[in-house]
Amino acid sequence: MIVCKFGGSSLSDASQIKQVCSIVLENPERKIMVVSAPGVRKNVIPDRKVTDILLSIIEETDAGRDAIEDRRLIEDRLHGIAKGLGLPDVIATDLSTDINRLASQLDPQNRSTRDALVAMGEVSSAQLIAAYLQMLGHRARYVDPREAGLTLTYQASATVILPETYENLAPLSLTDEIIVFPGFFGVTPEGKTITFSRGGSDITGAILAAAVNARLYENWTDRDSVFAVNPEFIADAVPLGEMSYREMRELAYIGFSIIHHEALEPVMTKDIPIHIKNTNEPSSPGTRIIKERTHIDRIVTGIAAADNFCSVNLRRILINQEVGILSKILTIFAELGINVHHVPTGIDSVSIVIREEQLPLEIELALRQRLDRELGLRQVTVVRQLSIIMLVGEGIRDTVGVMARAMTAMAKEQISVEMVILDYFEISMVFLMRHYERQRAVSALYREFFENGLSLQAN
Ligand code: ASP
C-alpha cells in the first residue's frame, strides 16, 4: 500500500484537485490519501492559504472584530472548488456553515476551539475530494482523524503523538476503498481537536504510513525535487535524487522546508521510504528519502542556512574543569524558557547558541542577573544577528579534509566564521557567522562542493 500526502499548493483549486485525483487513481496501491488545506493558487496574485485565512479569523475575533471579510473569502473559495469539480453546492454550503459555527463559538484564549476552526481547511479539502471521487464512481470515503483515533496531546507547547494512535489507525490497512484523510490534526484523549505545528499534514501522512505498514510514503508537492540548497539562496542548485533520513532531518531542522522535520521519525522506525514528487510533473524522478544511501556521489548532500540566531558566550578561567557547571548553566536557560540549539565549549569558555527570538532584552537581563548571582559568571557577551550554515552529507564522514576545504573556501572570500560545530556522527558541520556574511558564505560553499571538479567524492 502507498500512503500519499498532497500539500496545499496541489489542492489550491478544482483543476489541481482533479490532477491529484488522477494521480491517485493511476495506481491502485494508492489507497490512503492525506490532504492539506487549499493553498495559494498560481493564477491568483496575491492569494492566501485557507489555513492563513482561518488563522486570521482567530486574530480578528481576538481583536473584537467579526472577520466577515475572511469568512466570505473562505466561502467563496469552497464554492469555487465545488463548482469547478461539478459537485452539488450543498457540500460547500455545509462546510461553510460548520466554519461559521466554529468561528462564532471561538474563544481565542482556548486552544481547542482555535484548533477546531483551523482544522476546517483540511476537513474541507478531504470532504470535497471524497465527494468528487464518489461522483466519478470510485469507492472512496472521508475518514475523520478524530473518529479514527489519531490521538495527540500537548507537551510543553508542542503537539506529540500518543502511542495508541498507531494501533487505532492500523485497521485502515484493510481498506478496499480510497481513504481521504485530512492532515494536520487529531484528537486529544479528552476528545478535543488538536493541530500540529504549521505544515503538519506531513506528519499525519507519516503516521498513517507507519500505522498501516505502507510500502512507500509519497509526499506530493509543487517542486520537482529537493535541491541541494534552498532556491532562495542559490537559484539553480542541483536536484537531489536520493537522501538519507538523517540528512533530511538535519537539513529540515534549519530551513529545508520541503517536508516537516517531525515527519521523518514515524517512517524511520519502520524503514518506509519517502518519495517527494511534483503533482504537476508526476513523471519527473523526484527525491527518495531512505534509510541507507545506495550511492553517494557527492561529499556534501545539501547546504542549509538560517538567520536570526544568537550566541551567549560565557568566560571563566578553566570553566571546563568545574564539575556540573554546564548543567547549572543550562538549568538557568531552561528555567527562563530558552530553547538551546548548540553548546560548543572551550577550556575557558562556554557558548550557548539559541534563536534570537528566545532572547528579548528583558530575558537577557534576567539571564545575566541569574548567571552572575547564582554562578558568579560575569563575563557574558551576547552576539546577535548570527546566521547558521550547515553542510550535511553522509559522505563527510569518510572523507578527509572537508573542514579544511570549507574553511578555505570561506577564507578566500574574507568571511570570518564565528564558530564551528561538528556533529559527533560527522554527517554535518555547522558554521556560525554574522548575518551579512551568510549569502556569500553559502555561495562559496556551493561553488566548492558542487561546482568545482573536486565535488565528486574521491575515495
Ligand atoms: N494547512 C496547514 C498549514 O498551512 C497544514 C499543512 O498544510 O500541512 O500549515
Short mmCIF file of C-alpha atoms and ligand atoms in Angstrom, two decimals:
data_model
loop_
_atom_site.label_atom_id
_atom_site.label_comp_id
_atom_site.label_asym_id
_atom_site.label_seq_id
_atom_site.Cartn_x
_atom_site.Cartn_y
_atom_site.Cartn_z
CA MET A 1 0.00 0.00 0.00
CA ILE A 2 1.12 3.56 -0.68
CA VAL A 3 0.14 6.48 1.53
CA CYS A 4 0.22 9.69 -0.48
CA LYS A 5 0.11 13.15 1.01
CA PHE A 6 -0.74 16.20 -1.06
CA GLY A 7 0.28 19.68 0.01
CA GLY A 8 -1.83 22.82 -0.17
CA SER A 9 -0.49 24.04 -3.50
CA SER A 10 -1.54 20.68 -5.03
CA LEU A 11 -5.09 21.31 -3.79
CA SER A 12 -5.43 25.01 -4.36
CA ASP A 13 -8.29 24.84 -6.87
CA ALA A 14 -10.52 22.42 -8.74
CA SER A 15 -8.06 21.77 -11.55
CA GLN A 16 -5.29 20.91 -9.08
CA ILE A 17 -7.68 18.59 -7.21
CA LYS A 18 -8.55 16.84 -10.47
CA GLN A 19 -4.84 16.38 -11.16
CA VAL A 20 -4.33 14.95 -7.65
CA CYS A 21 -7.22 12.52 -8.10
CA SER A 22 -5.87 11.33 -11.43
CA ILE A 23 -2.51 10.62 -9.75
CA VAL A 24 -4.24 8.61 -7.02
CA LEU A 25 -6.41 6.67 -9.45
CA GLU A 26 -3.49 5.80 -11.68
CA ASN A 27 -2.03 3.36 -9.15
CA PRO A 28 -4.35 1.03 -7.22
CA GLU A 29 -1.73 0.81 -4.45
CA ARG A 30 -2.52 4.44 -3.56
CA LYS A 31 -5.24 3.63 -1.07
CA ILE A 32 -4.80 6.35 1.53
CA MET A 33 -4.54 9.99 0.60
CA VAL A 34 -3.74 12.66 3.17
CA VAL A 35 -4.64 16.20 2.22
CA SER A 36 -3.71 19.71 3.32
CA ALA A 37 -5.99 22.71 3.22
CA PRO A 38 -6.25 24.51 -0.15
CA GLY A 39 -3.07 26.53 -0.59
CA VAL A 40 -2.05 29.50 -2.70
CA ARG A 41 -3.33 29.47 -6.30
CA LYS A 42 -0.78 30.01 -9.05
CA ASN A 43 -3.03 32.24 -11.12
CA VAL A 44 -4.37 34.42 -8.30
CA ILE A 45 -1.97 37.13 -7.16
CA PRO A 46 -1.87 37.87 -4.32
CA ASP A 47 -3.56 34.84 -2.81
CA ARG A 48 -3.80 33.35 0.67
CA LYS A 49 -3.77 29.82 2.00
CA VAL A 50 -7.08 28.77 3.53
CA THR A 51 -5.22 27.98 6.77
CA ASP A 52 -3.88 31.53 6.86
CA ILE A 53 -7.37 32.92 6.42
CA LEU A 54 -8.66 30.72 9.24
CA LEU A 55 -5.85 31.95 11.47
CA SER A 56 -6.70 35.49 10.54
CA ILE A 57 -10.32 34.88 11.63
CA ILE A 58 -8.91 33.97 15.05
CA GLU A 59 -6.81 37.14 15.18
CA GLU A 60 -9.72 39.28 14.12
CA THR A 61 -12.00 37.70 16.71
CA ASP A 62 -9.34 38.21 19.35
CA ALA A 63 -9.23 41.88 18.41
CA GLY A 64 -13.00 42.09 18.82
CA ARG A 65 -13.84 42.23 15.10
CA ASP A 66 -16.23 39.92 13.26
CA ALA A 67 -13.93 38.75 10.41
CA ILE A 68 -16.78 38.93 7.88
CA GLU A 69 -14.35 39.51 5.01
CA ASP A 70 -12.28 36.43 5.84
CA ARG A 71 -15.34 34.24 6.29
CA ARG A 72 -16.62 35.34 2.93
CA LEU A 73 -13.28 34.61 1.29
CA ILE A 74 -13.37 31.05 2.56
CA GLU A 75 -16.97 30.53 1.49
CA ASP A 76 -16.15 31.76 -2.00
CA ARG A 77 -13.13 29.52 -2.13
CA LEU A 78 -15.12 26.41 -1.16
CA HIS A 79 -17.99 27.19 -3.52
CA GLY A 80 -15.49 27.81 -6.32
CA ILE A 81 -13.86 24.43 -5.77
CA ALA A 82 -17.18 22.58 -5.55
CA LYS A 83 -18.38 24.23 -8.74
CA GLY A 84 -15.13 23.51 -10.58
CA LEU A 85 -15.40 19.85 -9.60
CA GLY A 86 -19.04 19.68 -10.70
CA LEU A 87 -20.21 18.88 -7.15
CA PRO A 88 -23.55 19.98 -5.73
CA ASP A 89 -23.25 23.32 -3.99
CA VAL A 90 -24.69 21.93 -0.77
CA ILE A 91 -21.31 20.37 0.15
CA ALA A 92 -19.63 23.78 0.17
CA THR A 93 -22.62 25.30 1.94
CA ASP A 94 -22.45 22.67 4.70
CA LEU A 95 -18.72 23.19 5.15
CA SER A 96 -19.16 26.98 5.30
CA THR A 97 -21.91 26.55 7.87
CA ASP A 98 -19.58 24.45 10.02
CA ILE A 99 -16.82 27.04 9.69
CA ASN A 100 -19.17 29.87 10.65
CA ARG A 101 -20.45 27.89 13.61
CA LEU A 102 -16.93 27.18 14.86
CA ALA A 103 -15.97 30.81 14.28
CA SER A 104 -18.90 32.02 16.32
CA GLN A 105 -18.10 29.57 19.15
CA LEU A 106 -14.48 30.63 19.10
CA ASP A 107 -12.77 31.58 22.32
CA PRO A 108 -9.39 32.90 21.14
CA GLN A 109 -7.87 32.04 24.52
CA ASN A 110 -8.97 28.42 24.28
CA ARG A 111 -6.65 26.36 22.13
CA SER A 112 -9.07 23.57 21.25
CA THR A 113 -11.68 25.98 19.88
CA ARG A 114 -8.96 27.60 17.80
CA ASP A 115 -7.65 24.27 16.57
CA ALA A 116 -11.15 23.04 15.67
CA LEU A 117 -11.58 26.06 13.42
CA VAL A 118 -8.12 25.87 11.83
CA ALA A 119 -8.61 22.15 11.10
CA MET A 120 -11.56 23.04 8.85
CA GLY A 121 -9.18 23.82 5.97
CA GLU A 122 -8.10 20.19 5.84
CA VAL A 123 -11.60 18.88 6.60
CA SER A 124 -12.90 20.88 3.62
CA SER A 125 -10.27 19.58 1.20
CA ALA A 126 -10.85 15.99 2.27
CA GLN A 127 -14.65 16.11 2.13
CA LEU A 128 -14.66 17.77 -1.27
CA ILE A 129 -12.21 15.23 -2.66
CA ALA A 130 -14.06 12.23 -1.22
CA ALA A 131 -17.31 13.52 -2.75
CA TYR A 132 -15.59 14.12 -6.09
CA LEU A 133 -14.14 10.60 -6.23
CA GLN A 134 -17.55 9.15 -5.34
CA MET A 135 -19.17 11.26 -8.03
CA LEU A 136 -16.73 9.76 -10.54
CA GLY A 137 -17.95 6.33 -9.43
CA HIS A 138 -14.98 5.30 -7.29
CA ARG A 139 -15.17 3.71 -3.89
CA ALA A 140 -13.84 6.45 -1.65
CA ARG A 141 -14.61 7.74 1.82
CA TYR A 142 -13.71 10.60 4.13
CA VAL A 143 -12.19 9.42 7.39
CA ASP A 144 -12.01 11.90 10.25
CA PRO A 145 -8.82 11.64 12.35
CA ARG A 146 -10.86 12.32 15.49
CA GLU A 147 -13.04 9.29 14.87
CA ALA A 148 -10.19 7.11 13.60
CA GLY A 149 -8.23 7.78 16.81
CA LEU A 150 -5.23 9.85 15.71
CA THR A 151 -4.54 10.74 19.30
CA LEU A 152 -2.27 13.63 20.19
CA THR A 153 -1.51 15.68 23.23
CA TYR A 154 0.25 18.90 24.19
CA GLN A 155 3.63 18.57 25.83
CA ALA A 156 5.08 21.92 26.85
CA SER A 157 3.79 23.87 23.86
CA ALA A 158 4.42 21.09 21.32
CA THR A 159 1.99 18.52 19.94
CA VAL A 160 3.10 14.93 20.47
CA ILE A 161 1.75 11.65 19.14
CA LEU A 162 0.35 9.19 21.68
CA PRO A 163 1.36 5.57 21.10
CA GLU A 164 -2.21 4.25 20.78
CA THR A 165 -2.53 6.23 17.56
CA TYR A 166 -0.69 3.56 15.59
CA GLU A 167 -2.92 0.75 16.86
CA ASN A 168 -6.04 2.81 16.27
CA LEU A 169 -5.13 3.56 12.67
CA ALA A 170 -3.74 0.11 11.77
CA PRO A 171 -7.13 -1.30 10.61
CA LEU A 172 -7.13 1.24 7.77
CA SER A 173 -4.63 -1.08 6.06
CA LEU A 174 -7.55 -3.40 5.28
CA THR A 175 -9.46 -0.82 3.29
CA ASP A 176 -10.75 -1.67 -0.14
CA GLU A 177 -11.81 1.93 -0.72
CA ILE A 178 -9.72 5.02 -1.22
CA ILE A 179 -9.49 6.77 2.12
CA VAL A 180 -9.36 10.54 2.08
CA PHE A 181 -7.85 11.67 5.35
CA PRO A 182 -7.40 15.32 6.35
CA GLY A 183 -3.89 16.12 7.56
CA PHE A 184 -2.69 18.45 10.29
CA PHE A 185 -4.89 17.48 13.23
CA GLY A 186 -6.05 14.76 15.56
CA VAL A 187 -7.87 14.40 18.83
CA THR A 188 -6.78 14.69 22.46
CA PRO A 189 -7.64 11.90 24.93
CA GLU A 190 -10.39 14.28 26.15
CA GLY A 191 -11.95 14.33 22.69
CA LYS A 192 -10.84 17.84 21.65
CA THR A 193 -9.43 18.81 18.27
CA ILE A 194 -5.67 19.39 18.31
CA THR A 195 -3.41 20.51 15.46
CA PHE A 196 0.26 20.03 14.77
CA SER A 197 2.50 23.00 14.03
CA ARG A 198 2.32 24.55 10.56
CA GLY A 199 2.95 22.12 7.72
CA GLY A 200 1.81 19.30 9.99
CA SER A 201 -0.06 17.33 7.32
CA ASP A 202 3.32 15.82 6.50
CA ILE A 203 3.31 14.33 9.99
CA THR A 204 -0.21 12.91 9.54
CA GLY A 205 0.94 11.21 6.33
CA ALA A 206 3.97 9.75 8.08
CA ILE A 207 1.87 8.46 10.99
CA LEU A 208 -0.56 6.76 8.62
CA ALA A 209 2.24 5.24 6.55
CA ALA A 210 3.72 3.77 9.73
CA ALA A 211 0.36 2.64 11.14
CA VAL A 212 -0.65 0.70 8.01
CA ASN A 213 2.90 -0.50 7.27
CA ALA A 214 2.89 1.18 3.89
CA ARG A 215 5.43 0.15 1.29
CA LEU A 216 6.02 3.82 0.46
CA TYR A 217 5.10 7.28 1.71
CA GLU A 218 4.67 9.66 -1.20
CA ASN A 219 4.76 13.36 -0.46
CA TRP A 220 3.38 15.33 -3.40
CA THR A 221 4.28 18.98 -3.60
CA ASP A 222 4.89 21.75 -6.12
CA ARG A 223 8.58 21.21 -6.67
CA ASP A 224 10.36 18.63 -8.81
CA SER A 225 12.64 17.52 -6.03
CA VAL A 226 14.64 18.58 -3.06
CA PHE A 227 17.52 20.79 -4.12
CA ALA A 228 20.99 20.88 -2.63
CA VAL A 229 20.42 24.45 -1.42
CA ASN A 230 17.23 26.36 -0.81
CA PRO A 231 16.45 28.07 -4.17
CA GLU A 232 16.15 31.34 -2.24
CA PHE A 233 19.92 31.25 -1.73
CA ILE A 234 21.10 29.53 -4.92
CA ALA A 235 18.70 29.77 -7.83
CA ASP A 236 19.68 26.71 -9.83
CA ALA A 237 21.12 24.36 -7.23
CA VAL A 238 21.42 20.70 -8.22
CA PRO A 239 18.39 18.46 -7.62
CA LEU A 240 18.86 15.55 -5.22
CA GLY A 241 17.75 12.12 -6.37
CA GLU A 242 18.32 10.47 -3.04
CA MET A 243 18.95 11.39 0.58
CA SER A 244 19.14 9.50 3.85
CA TYR A 245 16.64 10.11 6.62
CA ARG A 246 19.41 11.60 8.73
CA GLU A 247 20.47 14.02 6.02
CA MET A 248 16.91 15.17 5.56
CA ARG A 249 16.35 15.59 9.29
CA GLU A 250 19.45 17.68 9.72
CA LEU A 251 18.61 19.86 6.74
CA ALA A 252 14.92 20.17 7.60
CA TYR A 253 15.86 21.33 11.05
CA ILE A 254 17.28 24.59 9.82
CA GLY A 255 15.45 25.54 6.74
CA PHE A 256 14.80 22.74 4.25
CA SER A 257 11.09 23.24 4.43
CA ILE A 258 10.06 20.72 1.80
CA ILE A 259 8.93 18.29 4.48
CA HIS A 260 8.16 18.89 8.16
CA HIS A 261 11.13 17.74 10.24
CA GLU A 262 8.84 15.83 12.62
CA ALA A 263 7.51 13.78 9.70
CA LEU A 264 10.62 11.66 9.47
CA GLU A 265 10.51 9.85 12.77
CA PRO A 266 7.33 7.76 12.30
CA VAL A 267 8.53 6.36 8.96
CA MET A 268 12.15 5.97 10.03
CA THR A 269 11.29 3.49 12.72
CA LYS A 270 9.51 1.31 10.13
CA ASP A 271 12.07 1.95 7.41
CA ILE A 272 9.43 3.22 4.96
CA PRO A 273 10.93 5.25 2.10
CA ILE A 274 9.58 8.74 1.43
CA HIS A 275 9.26 9.87 -2.15
CA ILE A 276 8.96 13.62 -2.76
CA LYS A 277 7.17 14.21 -6.07
CA ASN A 278 5.77 17.10 -8.08
CA THR A 279 2.00 16.97 -8.60
CA ASN A 280 2.32 18.88 -11.84
CA GLU A 281 5.29 16.85 -13.15
CA PRO A 282 4.46 13.34 -11.98
CA SER A 283 6.95 11.74 -14.35
CA SER A 284 9.96 13.65 -13.02
CA PRO A 285 12.03 11.42 -10.72
CA GLY A 286 11.62 13.42 -7.51
CA THR A 287 13.70 12.74 -4.40
CA ARG A 288 13.76 9.50 -2.44
CA ILE A 289 14.49 9.67 1.25
CA ILE A 290 15.68 6.32 2.52
CA LYS A 291 17.46 4.68 5.43
CA GLU A 292 20.80 3.93 3.78
CA ARG A 293 22.01 5.72 0.69
CA THR A 294 22.51 3.35 -2.26
CA HIS A 295 25.13 5.57 -3.84
CA ILE A 296 26.94 8.61 -2.54
CA ASP A 297 28.14 10.69 -5.42
CA ARG A 298 28.99 13.84 -3.52
CA ILE A 299 30.68 14.54 -0.24
CA VAL A 300 28.12 17.15 0.70
CA THR A 301 24.46 16.44 0.00
CA GLY A 302 22.96 19.76 0.99
CA ILE A 303 23.67 23.17 2.43
CA ALA A 304 21.08 24.71 4.73
CA ALA A 305 21.16 28.23 6.07
CA ALA A 306 19.07 30.14 8.57
CA ASP A 307 19.22 33.59 10.10
CA ASN A 308 18.28 35.05 13.46
CA PHE A 309 20.45 33.07 15.77
CA CYS A 310 22.48 34.49 18.61
CA SER A 311 25.17 33.26 20.96
CA VAL A 312 25.59 33.82 24.65
CA ASN A 313 29.27 33.49 25.43
CA LEU A 314 30.47 32.87 28.97
CA ARG A 315 34.11 33.07 30.02
CA ARG A 316 35.90 31.98 33.17
CA ILE A 317 39.40 30.56 33.50
CA LEU A 318 39.25 26.74 33.40
CA ILE A 319 35.49 26.65 33.34
CA ASN A 320 35.73 23.25 31.66
CA GLN A 321 37.13 21.76 34.86
CA GLU A 322 34.19 22.78 37.02
CA VAL A 323 32.17 19.62 37.50
CA GLY A 324 28.46 20.17 36.83
CA ILE A 325 28.80 23.78 35.63
CA LEU A 326 27.17 23.07 32.25
CA SER A 327 24.16 21.55 33.87
CA LYS A 328 23.79 24.58 36.16
CA ILE A 329 24.07 26.99 33.25
CA LEU A 330 21.59 25.08 31.14
CA THR A 331 19.15 24.82 34.03
CA ILE A 332 19.02 28.62 34.16
CA PHE A 333 18.34 28.72 30.42
CA ALA A 334 15.62 26.09 30.80
CA GLU A 335 14.01 27.90 33.72
CA LEU A 336 13.85 31.06 31.64
CA GLY A 337 12.14 29.05 28.87
CA ILE A 338 15.04 29.41 26.42
CA ASN A 339 15.44 26.59 23.93
CA VAL A 340 19.12 25.79 23.40
CA HIS A 341 20.43 24.65 19.99
CA HIS A 342 24.15 24.11 20.40
CA VAL A 343 26.62 24.33 23.27
CA PRO A 344 30.19 24.48 21.98
CA THR A 345 32.71 24.63 24.83
CA GLY A 346 36.36 25.58 25.23
CA ILE A 347 38.83 25.39 28.09
CA ASP A 348 37.85 28.80 29.43
CA SER A 349 34.54 29.33 27.71
CA VAL A 350 31.05 28.04 27.07
CA SER A 351 28.87 29.33 24.29
CA ILE A 352 25.17 28.76 24.05
CA VAL A 353 23.60 29.11 20.63
CA ILE A 354 19.91 29.94 20.57
CA ARG A 355 17.35 31.52 18.27
CA GLU A 356 17.35 35.28 18.72
CA GLU A 357 13.60 35.44 19.30
CA GLN A 358 14.22 33.48 22.51
CA LEU A 359 16.26 36.32 23.99
CA PRO A 360 14.34 39.59 24.11
CA LEU A 361 16.14 42.22 26.15
CA GLU A 362 14.21 41.62 29.36
CA ILE A 363 15.10 37.91 29.26
CA GLU A 364 18.72 38.77 28.51
CA LEU A 365 18.75 40.95 31.58
CA ALA A 366 17.21 38.23 33.75
CA LEU A 367 19.69 35.72 32.36
CA ARG A 368 22.69 37.94 33.09
CA GLN A 369 21.47 38.55 36.64
CA ARG A 370 20.98 34.87 37.37
CA LEU A 371 24.32 33.83 35.83
CA ASP A 372 26.03 36.42 37.98
CA ARG A 373 24.13 35.82 41.21
CA GLU A 374 23.92 32.03 41.11
CA LEU A 375 27.13 31.06 39.31
CA GLY A 376 29.34 34.12 39.61
CA LEU A 377 29.59 34.35 35.82
CA ARG A 378 30.18 37.98 34.94
CA GLN A 379 31.99 37.80 31.62
CA VAL A 380 28.95 37.36 29.43
CA THR A 381 28.85 38.55 25.83
CA VAL A 382 25.77 38.25 23.68
CA VAL A 383 26.29 38.28 19.92
CA ARG A 384 23.13 38.88 17.96
CA GLN A 385 22.25 38.64 14.26
CA LEU A 386 24.12 35.45 13.56
CA SER A 387 23.37 33.04 10.75
CA ILE A 388 23.88 29.31 10.78
CA ILE A 389 25.09 27.45 7.74
CA MET A 390 25.05 23.70 7.82
CA LEU A 391 26.85 21.34 5.47
CA VAL A 392 25.20 17.94 5.55
CA GLY A 393 26.23 14.72 3.85
CA GLU A 394 26.78 11.06 4.61
CA GLY A 395 29.95 11.43 2.52
CA ILE A 396 31.50 13.84 5.03
CA ARG A 397 32.24 11.03 7.48
CA ASP A 398 34.54 9.09 5.16
CA THR A 399 36.35 11.98 3.54
CA VAL A 400 39.48 13.65 4.81
CA GLY A 401 39.78 17.42 4.58
CA VAL A 402 36.17 18.54 4.25
CA MET A 403 36.52 21.09 7.02
CA ALA A 404 39.74 22.42 5.53
CA ARG A 405 38.07 22.87 2.17
CA ALA A 406 35.03 24.58 3.68
CA MET A 407 37.14 26.97 5.74
CA THR A 408 39.48 27.73 2.84
CA ALA A 409 36.55 28.44 0.54
CA MET A 410 35.17 30.93 3.05
CA ALA A 411 38.59 32.41 3.91
CA LYS A 412 39.19 33.17 0.23
CA GLU A 413 36.08 35.35 0.40
CA GLN A 414 37.33 37.05 3.58
CA ILE A 415 34.40 35.58 5.51
CA SER A 416 35.08 35.33 9.18
CA VAL A 417 33.47 32.36 10.87
CA GLU A 418 32.43 32.95 14.48
CA MET A 419 32.03 29.35 15.50
CA VAL A 420 32.28 25.83 14.10
CA ILE A 421 30.34 22.90 15.50
CA LEU A 422 30.93 19.31 14.45
CA ASP A 423 28.42 16.56 14.79
CA TYR A 424 29.76 13.52 16.63
CA PHE A 425 28.43 11.21 13.93
CA GLU A 426 30.05 13.50 11.39
CA ILE A 427 27.34 13.94 8.88
CA SER A 428 27.05 17.65 9.47
CA MET A 429 29.19 20.71 10.06
CA VAL A 430 27.72 23.88 11.41
CA PHE A 431 29.22 27.33 10.86
CA LEU A 432 28.06 30.43 12.65
CA MET A 433 28.75 33.81 11.15
CA ARG A 434 27.44 37.35 11.04
CA HIS A 435 24.20 37.66 9.17
CA TYR A 436 25.66 39.85 6.43
CA GLU A 437 28.18 37.12 5.52
CA ARG A 438 25.56 34.43 5.01
CA GLN A 439 24.84 34.75 1.31
CA ARG A 440 28.49 34.99 0.31
CA ALA A 441 29.31 32.01 2.50
CA VAL A 442 26.56 29.84 1.01
CA SER A 443 27.75 30.75 -2.48
CA ALA A 444 31.38 30.00 -1.63
CA LEU A 445 30.49 26.63 -0.11
CA TYR A 446 28.21 25.75 -3.00
CA ARG A 447 30.97 26.52 -5.51
CA GLU A 448 33.44 24.48 -3.53
CA PHE A 449 31.35 21.36 -3.06
CA PHE A 450 29.00 21.36 -6.02
CA GLU A 451 30.60 23.24 -8.85
CA ASN A 452 34.30 22.65 -9.00
CA GLY A 453 35.62 19.40 -10.41
CA LEU A 454 36.58 18.12 -6.98
CA SER A 455 33.00 17.89 -5.78
CA LEU A 456 32.80 14.20 -6.64
CA GLN A 457 33.99 12.02 -3.87
CA ALA A 458 37.47 10.65 -4.47
CA ASN A 459 37.55 7.71 -2.08
N1 ASP B 1 -2.65 23.63 6.32
C1 ASP B 1 -1.64 23.60 7.32
C2 ASP B 1 -0.64 24.71 7.06
O1 ASP B 1 -0.82 25.52 6.16
C3 ASP B 1 -1.00 22.28 7.44
C4 ASP B 1 -0.38 21.74 6.19
O2 ASP B 1 -0.61 22.24 5.10
O3 ASP B 1 0.39 20.79 6.29
O4 ASP B 1 0.32 24.80 7.78
#
